[in-house]
Amino acid sequence: MKIGIKGINRASATVTVALTAGAVLAGSVFAATAQAATPPTPTIAAKGGYVMNNGTAKTLFTKAADTRRSTGSTTKIMTAKVVLAQKNLNLDSKVTIQKAYSDYIVSKGASSAHLIVGDKVTVRQLLYGLMLPSGCDAAYALADKFGTGTSRAARVKSFIGKMNASAKSLGLTNTHFDSFDGIGNGSNYSTPRDLTKIASSAMKNSTFRAVVKTKSTKQKVTTKSGGYRYMSWSNTNTMLSSYSGAIGVKTGSGPTAKYCLVFAATRNGKTVIGTVLASTSATTRTADMKKIMDYSFKK
């Protein structure tokens, strides 16, 4: 009996050693696989960047995410957000295009929706003109329409005040607006993290989502004489056509801002949203965004 027991013990020990070695080997394989599955953090040309999971608000990528920078026309995300937050908003109400709007475009050399003085354009159409071709004339028209005051200057000031109030309500401490379109006077700034949060909040609105995912549109507007004309606008956000799952949101650029982009995409039920600020060119900001979005979807 003793001999039998010793034999069994030796066999058990051999099996145990074999199992342990197998477990170690398997563990090493799993560890290597897990390590290989973790993508390297991408390097981007933009001075600032941030991406988060839109569903959980988890940070997925960050580079100088809380450094204040000029935002260019990505400011218009907040412009649209403020308009869409108005009580009893009628998207089909019409706004008469004023000469002041076109004069502003000329004086600033600003991006334009090419609105025609005297035309009557709906609020919904102005939102398309704001977000697709990045029309500063459309931004001016909306600020004039939804600000309060007896003069145009007072209404614009009021509207910008609403933009800042909205930023404050989101708990953003690194964002300030001094313009309705991003052509600031020295104190129009935000951060990649703050802009991403603004866009995430704006994307909760169905009208906003519909506008910013539109690649191009043709809108019928009423002319001064009572006739009509068609306005055709294409989206400056080229990633809508080149990135799988793209759903928005806005480009921006300027002498100080350089090249900016706030972007969102959905894949396999996961939506990620992010911002790059102060990239070196339109091509580079797209490359930057693709890198950090691809990286974020893998995390």
Short mmCIF file of C-alpha atoms in Angstrom, two decimals:
data_model
loop_
_atom_site.label_atom_id
_atom_site.label_comp_id
_atom_site.label_asym_id
_atom_site.label_seq_id
_atom_site.Cartn_x
_atom_site.Cartn_y
_atom_site.Cartn_z
CA MET A 1 0.00 0.00 0.00
CA LYS A 2 2.79 2.39 0.86
CA ILE A 3 4.48 1.77 -2.45
CA GLY A 4 1.21 2.41 -4.27
CA ILE A 5 0.64 5.65 -2.44
CA LYS A 6 4.16 6.84 -3.22
CA GLY A 7 3.58 6.06 -6.87
CA ILE A 8 0.36 7.99 -6.93
CA ASN A 9 2.02 10.97 -5.25
CA ARG A 10 4.79 11.01 -7.86
CA ALA A 11 2.22 10.88 -10.65
CA SER A 12 0.21 13.66 -9.05
CA ALA A 13 3.31 15.76 -8.65
CA THR A 14 4.19 15.23 -12.31
CA VAL A 15 0.68 16.25 -13.39
CA THR A 16 0.76 19.25 -11.06
CA VAL A 17 4.08 20.41 -12.48
CA ALA A 18 2.75 19.97 -16.00
CA LEU A 19 -0.42 21.89 -15.20
CA THR A 20 1.53 24.66 -13.49
CA ALA A 21 3.88 25.00 -16.43
CA GLY A 22 0.90 25.08 -18.77
CA ALA A 23 -0.79 27.74 -16.70
CA VAL A 24 2.35 29.88 -16.68
CA LEU A 25 2.71 29.49 -20.44
CA ALA A 26 -0.96 30.32 -21.03
CA GLY A 27 -0.70 33.29 -18.68
CA SER A 28 2.29 34.58 -20.61
CA VAL A 29 0.39 34.26 -23.88
CA PHE A 30 -2.65 36.08 -22.47
CA ALA A 31 -0.46 38.83 -21.04
CA ALA A 32 1.33 39.29 -24.35
CA THR A 33 -2.00 39.37 -26.18
CA ALA A 34 -3.41 41.96 -23.77
CA GLN A 35 -0.28 44.06 -24.11
CA ALA A 36 -0.41 43.86 -27.89
CA ALA A 37 -4.09 44.85 -27.86
CA THR A 38 -3.34 48.17 -26.11
CA PRO A 39 -2.76 50.72 -28.89
CA PRO A 40 0.09 53.21 -28.52
CA THR A 41 -0.99 56.75 -27.66
CA PRO A 42 -0.95 58.75 -30.90
CA THR A 43 1.12 61.88 -31.47
CA ILE A 44 -0.74 64.82 -33.01
CA ALA A 45 0.41 68.11 -34.52
CA ALA A 46 -2.39 70.06 -32.83
CA LYS A 47 -1.37 71.89 -29.66
CA GLY A 48 -4.40 70.59 -27.80
CA GLY A 49 -6.68 67.59 -28.03
CA TYR A 50 -9.30 65.68 -26.08
CA VAL A 51 -11.63 62.74 -26.70
CA MET A 52 -14.24 61.20 -24.44
CA ASN A 53 -16.80 58.44 -24.53
CA ASN A 54 -20.03 60.35 -25.12
CA GLY A 55 -22.07 57.82 -23.19
CA THR A 56 -19.94 57.57 -20.05
CA ALA A 57 -17.95 60.84 -20.22
CA LYS A 58 -14.78 58.77 -19.71
CA THR A 59 -11.62 60.46 -20.97
CA LEU A 60 -10.05 58.49 -23.82
CA PHE A 61 -7.33 60.85 -25.07
CA THR A 62 -5.83 64.04 -23.74
CA LYS A 63 -3.17 66.56 -24.77
CA ALA A 64 -3.08 69.96 -23.05
CA ALA A 65 -6.83 69.43 -22.68
CA ASP A 66 -7.32 72.29 -20.22
CA THR A 67 -5.15 74.92 -21.88
CA ARG A 68 -7.19 77.91 -23.05
CA ARG A 69 -6.97 78.63 -26.77
CA SER A 70 -8.78 80.58 -29.45
CA THR A 71 -11.51 78.40 -30.93
CA GLY A 72 -12.31 79.94 -34.31
CA SER A 73 -15.65 78.92 -35.76
CA THR A 74 -16.05 75.96 -33.40
CA THR A 75 -17.55 78.78 -31.29
CA LYS A 76 -20.65 78.39 -33.49
CA ILE A 77 -21.49 75.14 -31.71
CA MET A 78 -22.45 77.29 -28.72
CA THR A 79 -24.23 79.77 -31.00
CA ALA A 80 -26.46 76.98 -32.26
CA LYS A 81 -26.89 75.52 -28.77
CA VAL A 82 -28.14 78.86 -27.40
CA VAL A 83 -30.60 79.29 -30.28
CA LEU A 84 -31.98 75.78 -29.82
CA ALA A 85 -32.39 76.34 -26.08
CA GLN A 86 -34.81 79.27 -26.57
CA LYS A 87 -38.24 78.76 -25.06
CA ASN A 88 -41.09 78.20 -27.51
CA LEU A 89 -38.63 78.17 -30.39
CA ASN A 90 -40.24 78.19 -33.83
CA LEU A 91 -37.68 76.84 -36.28
CA ASP A 92 -39.86 77.92 -39.19
CA SER A 93 -40.10 81.58 -38.15
CA LYS A 94 -38.48 83.85 -40.73
CA VAL A 95 -35.64 86.33 -40.30
CA THR A 96 -35.12 89.16 -42.78
CA ILE A 97 -31.49 89.43 -43.80
CA GLN A 98 -30.10 92.88 -43.02
CA LYS A 99 -27.36 94.83 -44.80
CA ALA A 100 -25.45 94.92 -41.52
CA TYR A 101 -24.89 91.16 -41.78
CA SER A 102 -23.33 91.31 -45.22
CA ASP A 103 -21.32 94.43 -44.32
CA TYR A 104 -19.92 92.54 -41.36
CA ILE A 105 -18.78 89.67 -43.57
CA VAL A 106 -17.01 92.06 -45.92
CA SER A 107 -15.34 94.04 -43.12
CA LYS A 108 -14.05 90.90 -41.38
CA GLY A 109 -13.23 88.87 -44.47
CA ALA A 110 -15.30 86.20 -42.78
CA SER A 111 -16.68 82.86 -43.93
CA SER A 112 -20.15 83.30 -45.35
CA ALA A 113 -23.43 81.55 -46.11
CA HIS A 114 -23.87 84.15 -48.88
CA LEU A 115 -27.17 85.37 -47.49
CA ILE A 116 -28.88 88.00 -49.65
CA VAL A 117 -30.08 91.26 -48.10
CA GLY A 118 -33.87 91.36 -48.00
CA ASP A 119 -34.33 87.58 -48.20
CA LYS A 120 -36.49 85.95 -45.55
CA VAL A 121 -34.74 82.90 -44.16
CA THR A 122 -36.11 80.54 -41.51
CA VAL A 123 -34.32 79.93 -38.23
CA ARG A 124 -33.81 76.30 -39.26
CA GLN A 125 -32.21 77.41 -42.53
CA LEU A 126 -29.97 79.84 -40.67
CA LEU A 127 -28.75 76.96 -38.52
CA TYR A 128 -27.73 75.10 -41.67
CA GLY A 129 -26.07 78.25 -42.99
CA LEU A 130 -24.29 78.61 -39.66
CA MET A 131 -22.98 75.08 -39.28
CA LEU A 132 -22.32 73.83 -42.84
CA PRO A 133 -20.52 76.67 -44.68
CA SER A 134 -19.75 78.29 -41.29
CA GLY A 135 -21.62 81.45 -42.20
CA CYS A 136 -20.74 84.37 -39.95
CA ASP A 137 -23.62 86.24 -41.58
CA ALA A 138 -25.97 83.50 -40.37
CA ALA A 139 -24.42 83.74 -36.90
CA TYR A 140 -25.00 87.51 -36.87
CA ALA A 141 -28.62 87.06 -37.98
CA LEU A 142 -29.26 84.53 -35.20
CA ALA A 143 -27.61 86.68 -32.54
CA ASP A 144 -29.67 89.67 -33.66
CA LYS A 145 -32.84 87.58 -33.65
CA PHE A 146 -32.41 85.90 -30.26
CA GLY A 147 -30.65 88.58 -28.25
CA THR A 148 -32.74 91.15 -26.35
CA GLY A 149 -32.48 94.93 -26.54
CA THR A 150 -33.63 97.96 -28.49
CA SER A 151 -30.53 98.16 -30.68
CA ARG A 152 -28.67 95.59 -32.74
CA ALA A 153 -25.54 96.11 -30.62
CA ALA A 154 -27.53 95.49 -27.44
CA ARG A 155 -29.10 92.35 -28.86
CA VAL A 156 -25.74 90.95 -29.94
CA LYS A 157 -24.26 91.69 -26.51
CA SER A 158 -27.25 89.99 -24.90
CA PHE A 159 -26.85 86.92 -27.08
CA ILE A 160 -23.16 86.58 -26.25
CA GLY A 161 -24.16 86.86 -22.61
CA LYS A 162 -26.44 83.87 -23.13
CA MET A 163 -23.52 81.94 -24.61
CA ASN A 164 -21.43 82.60 -21.51
CA ALA A 165 -24.34 81.76 -19.23
CA SER A 166 -24.74 78.44 -21.03
CA ALA A 167 -21.04 77.67 -20.57
CA LYS A 168 -21.35 78.48 -16.87
CA SER A 169 -24.40 76.23 -16.53
CA LEU A 170 -22.29 73.35 -17.86
CA GLY A 171 -19.72 74.02 -15.14
CA LEU A 172 -17.05 75.15 -17.60
CA THR A 173 -14.41 77.39 -16.04
CA ASN A 174 -12.01 77.69 -18.98
CA THR A 175 -14.44 79.01 -21.58
CA HIS A 176 -15.43 82.58 -22.43
CA PHE A 177 -17.07 84.09 -25.49
CA ASP A 178 -16.85 87.65 -26.74
CA SER A 179 -18.30 86.94 -30.16
CA PHE A 180 -21.18 85.03 -31.75
CA ASP A 181 -19.00 83.44 -34.44
CA GLY A 182 -15.44 83.06 -33.14
CA ILE A 183 -14.06 86.28 -34.60
CA GLY A 184 -13.15 87.44 -31.12
CA ASN A 185 -11.75 90.57 -29.57
CA GLY A 186 -9.08 88.92 -27.48
CA SER A 187 -11.18 87.05 -24.95
CA ASN A 188 -12.92 84.36 -26.98
CA TYR A 189 -11.45 81.08 -25.78
CA SER A 190 -12.10 77.56 -24.63
CA THR A 191 -10.21 74.29 -24.19
CA PRO A 192 -10.37 70.91 -25.92
CA ARG A 193 -12.13 69.43 -22.88
CA ASP A 194 -14.65 72.28 -22.55
CA LEU A 195 -15.47 72.38 -26.26
CA THR A 196 -16.04 68.64 -26.26
CA LYS A 197 -18.45 69.01 -23.36
CA ILE A 198 -20.29 71.85 -25.15
CA ALA A 199 -20.62 69.72 -28.27
CA SER A 200 -21.74 66.69 -26.26
CA SER A 201 -24.47 68.78 -24.67
CA ALA A 202 -25.52 70.26 -28.02
CA MET A 203 -25.73 66.78 -29.56
CA LYS A 204 -28.58 65.95 -27.19
CA ASN A 205 -30.78 68.15 -29.38
CA SER A 206 -32.26 66.30 -32.38
CA THR A 207 -32.26 69.39 -34.62
CA PHE A 208 -28.60 70.04 -33.88
CA ARG A 209 -27.73 66.41 -34.65
CA ALA A 210 -29.64 66.55 -37.93
CA VAL A 211 -27.86 69.73 -39.02
CA VAL A 212 -24.28 68.79 -38.16
CA LYS A 213 -24.39 65.38 -39.82
CA THR A 214 -25.62 66.90 -43.12
CA LYS A 215 -22.97 66.85 -45.86
CA SER A 216 -24.81 69.31 -48.11
CA THR A 217 -28.22 70.90 -48.44
CA LYS A 218 -30.30 72.97 -50.84
CA GLN A 219 -32.68 75.37 -49.12
CA LYS A 220 -35.55 77.32 -50.66
CA VAL A 221 -35.72 80.87 -49.27
CA THR A 222 -38.12 83.73 -49.89
CA THR A 223 -36.75 86.78 -51.71
CA LYS A 224 -37.49 90.42 -50.95
CA SER A 225 -39.90 90.59 -53.90
CA GLY A 226 -41.88 87.58 -52.68
CA GLY A 227 -40.32 85.07 -55.04
CA TYR A 228 -37.84 82.42 -54.04
CA ARG A 229 -34.29 81.29 -54.59
CA TYR A 230 -32.30 78.20 -53.63
CA MET A 231 -29.28 78.37 -51.35
CA SER A 232 -26.81 75.48 -51.61
CA TRP A 233 -24.46 74.81 -48.71
CA SER A 234 -21.75 72.17 -48.27
CA ASN A 235 -20.34 71.12 -44.92
CA THR A 236 -16.75 72.18 -44.21
CA ASN A 237 -16.40 69.04 -42.08
CA THR A 238 -14.98 66.70 -44.73
CA MET A 239 -14.67 63.84 -42.23
CA LEU A 240 -18.42 63.28 -42.64
CA SER A 241 -17.52 61.68 -45.97
CA SER A 242 -14.20 60.09 -45.05
CA TYR A 243 -14.61 58.65 -41.56
CA SER A 244 -16.78 55.62 -40.86
CA GLY A 245 -19.56 56.37 -38.39
CA ALA A 246 -19.15 60.15 -38.54
CA ILE A 247 -22.08 62.14 -37.09
CA GLY A 248 -20.70 65.73 -36.75
CA VAL A 249 -19.82 68.38 -35.60
CA LYS A 250 -17.84 71.57 -36.61
CA THR A 251 -14.62 72.93 -38.09
CA GLY A 252 -12.90 76.16 -37.13
CA SER A 253 -9.93 78.24 -38.22
CA GLY A 254 -8.38 81.65 -37.85
CA PRO A 255 -5.07 83.54 -37.57
CA THR A 256 -4.85 82.84 -33.83
CA ALA A 257 -6.94 79.68 -33.63
CA LYS A 258 -5.05 78.00 -36.49
CA TYR A 259 -7.01 74.86 -37.51
CA CYS A 260 -9.59 73.36 -35.17
CA LEU A 261 -12.13 70.56 -35.29
CA VAL A 262 -14.77 69.17 -32.98
CA PHE A 263 -15.84 65.74 -34.16
CA ALA A 264 -18.08 62.83 -33.21
CA ALA A 265 -18.60 59.32 -34.54
CA THR A 266 -20.50 56.18 -33.59
CA ARG A 267 -19.30 52.61 -34.12
CA ASN A 268 -20.86 49.44 -32.75
CA GLY A 269 -23.08 51.42 -30.44
CA LYS A 270 -20.20 53.44 -28.96
CA THR A 271 -20.10 57.20 -29.58
CA VAL A 272 -16.87 59.10 -29.08
CA ILE A 273 -16.57 62.87 -29.32
CA GLY A 274 -13.50 65.06 -29.28
CA THR A 275 -11.67 68.24 -30.17
CA VAL A 276 -8.35 69.29 -31.65
CA LEU A 277 -7.25 72.91 -31.35
CA ALA A 278 -4.43 74.77 -33.08
CA SER A 279 -3.43 72.18 -35.65
CA THR A 280 -1.14 73.26 -38.46
CA SER A 281 -3.42 72.93 -41.51
CA ALA A 282 -6.84 71.73 -42.61
CA THR A 283 -5.27 68.47 -43.77
CA THR A 284 -3.37 67.99 -40.53
CA ARG A 285 -6.37 68.64 -38.28
CA THR A 286 -8.20 65.86 -40.14
CA ALA A 287 -5.23 63.52 -39.77
CA ASP A 288 -4.94 64.43 -36.09
CA MET A 289 -8.61 63.73 -35.48
CA LYS A 290 -8.55 60.40 -37.33
CA LYS A 291 -5.60 59.28 -35.20
CA ILE A 292 -7.19 60.08 -31.87
CA MET A 293 -10.62 58.80 -32.86
CA ASP A 294 -9.20 55.47 -34.08
CA TYR A 295 -7.21 55.23 -30.86
CA SER A 296 -10.27 56.04 -28.73
CA PHE A 297 -12.48 53.44 -30.41
CA LYS A 298 -9.88 50.77 -29.55
CA LYS A 299 -9.77 51.69 -25.86
#
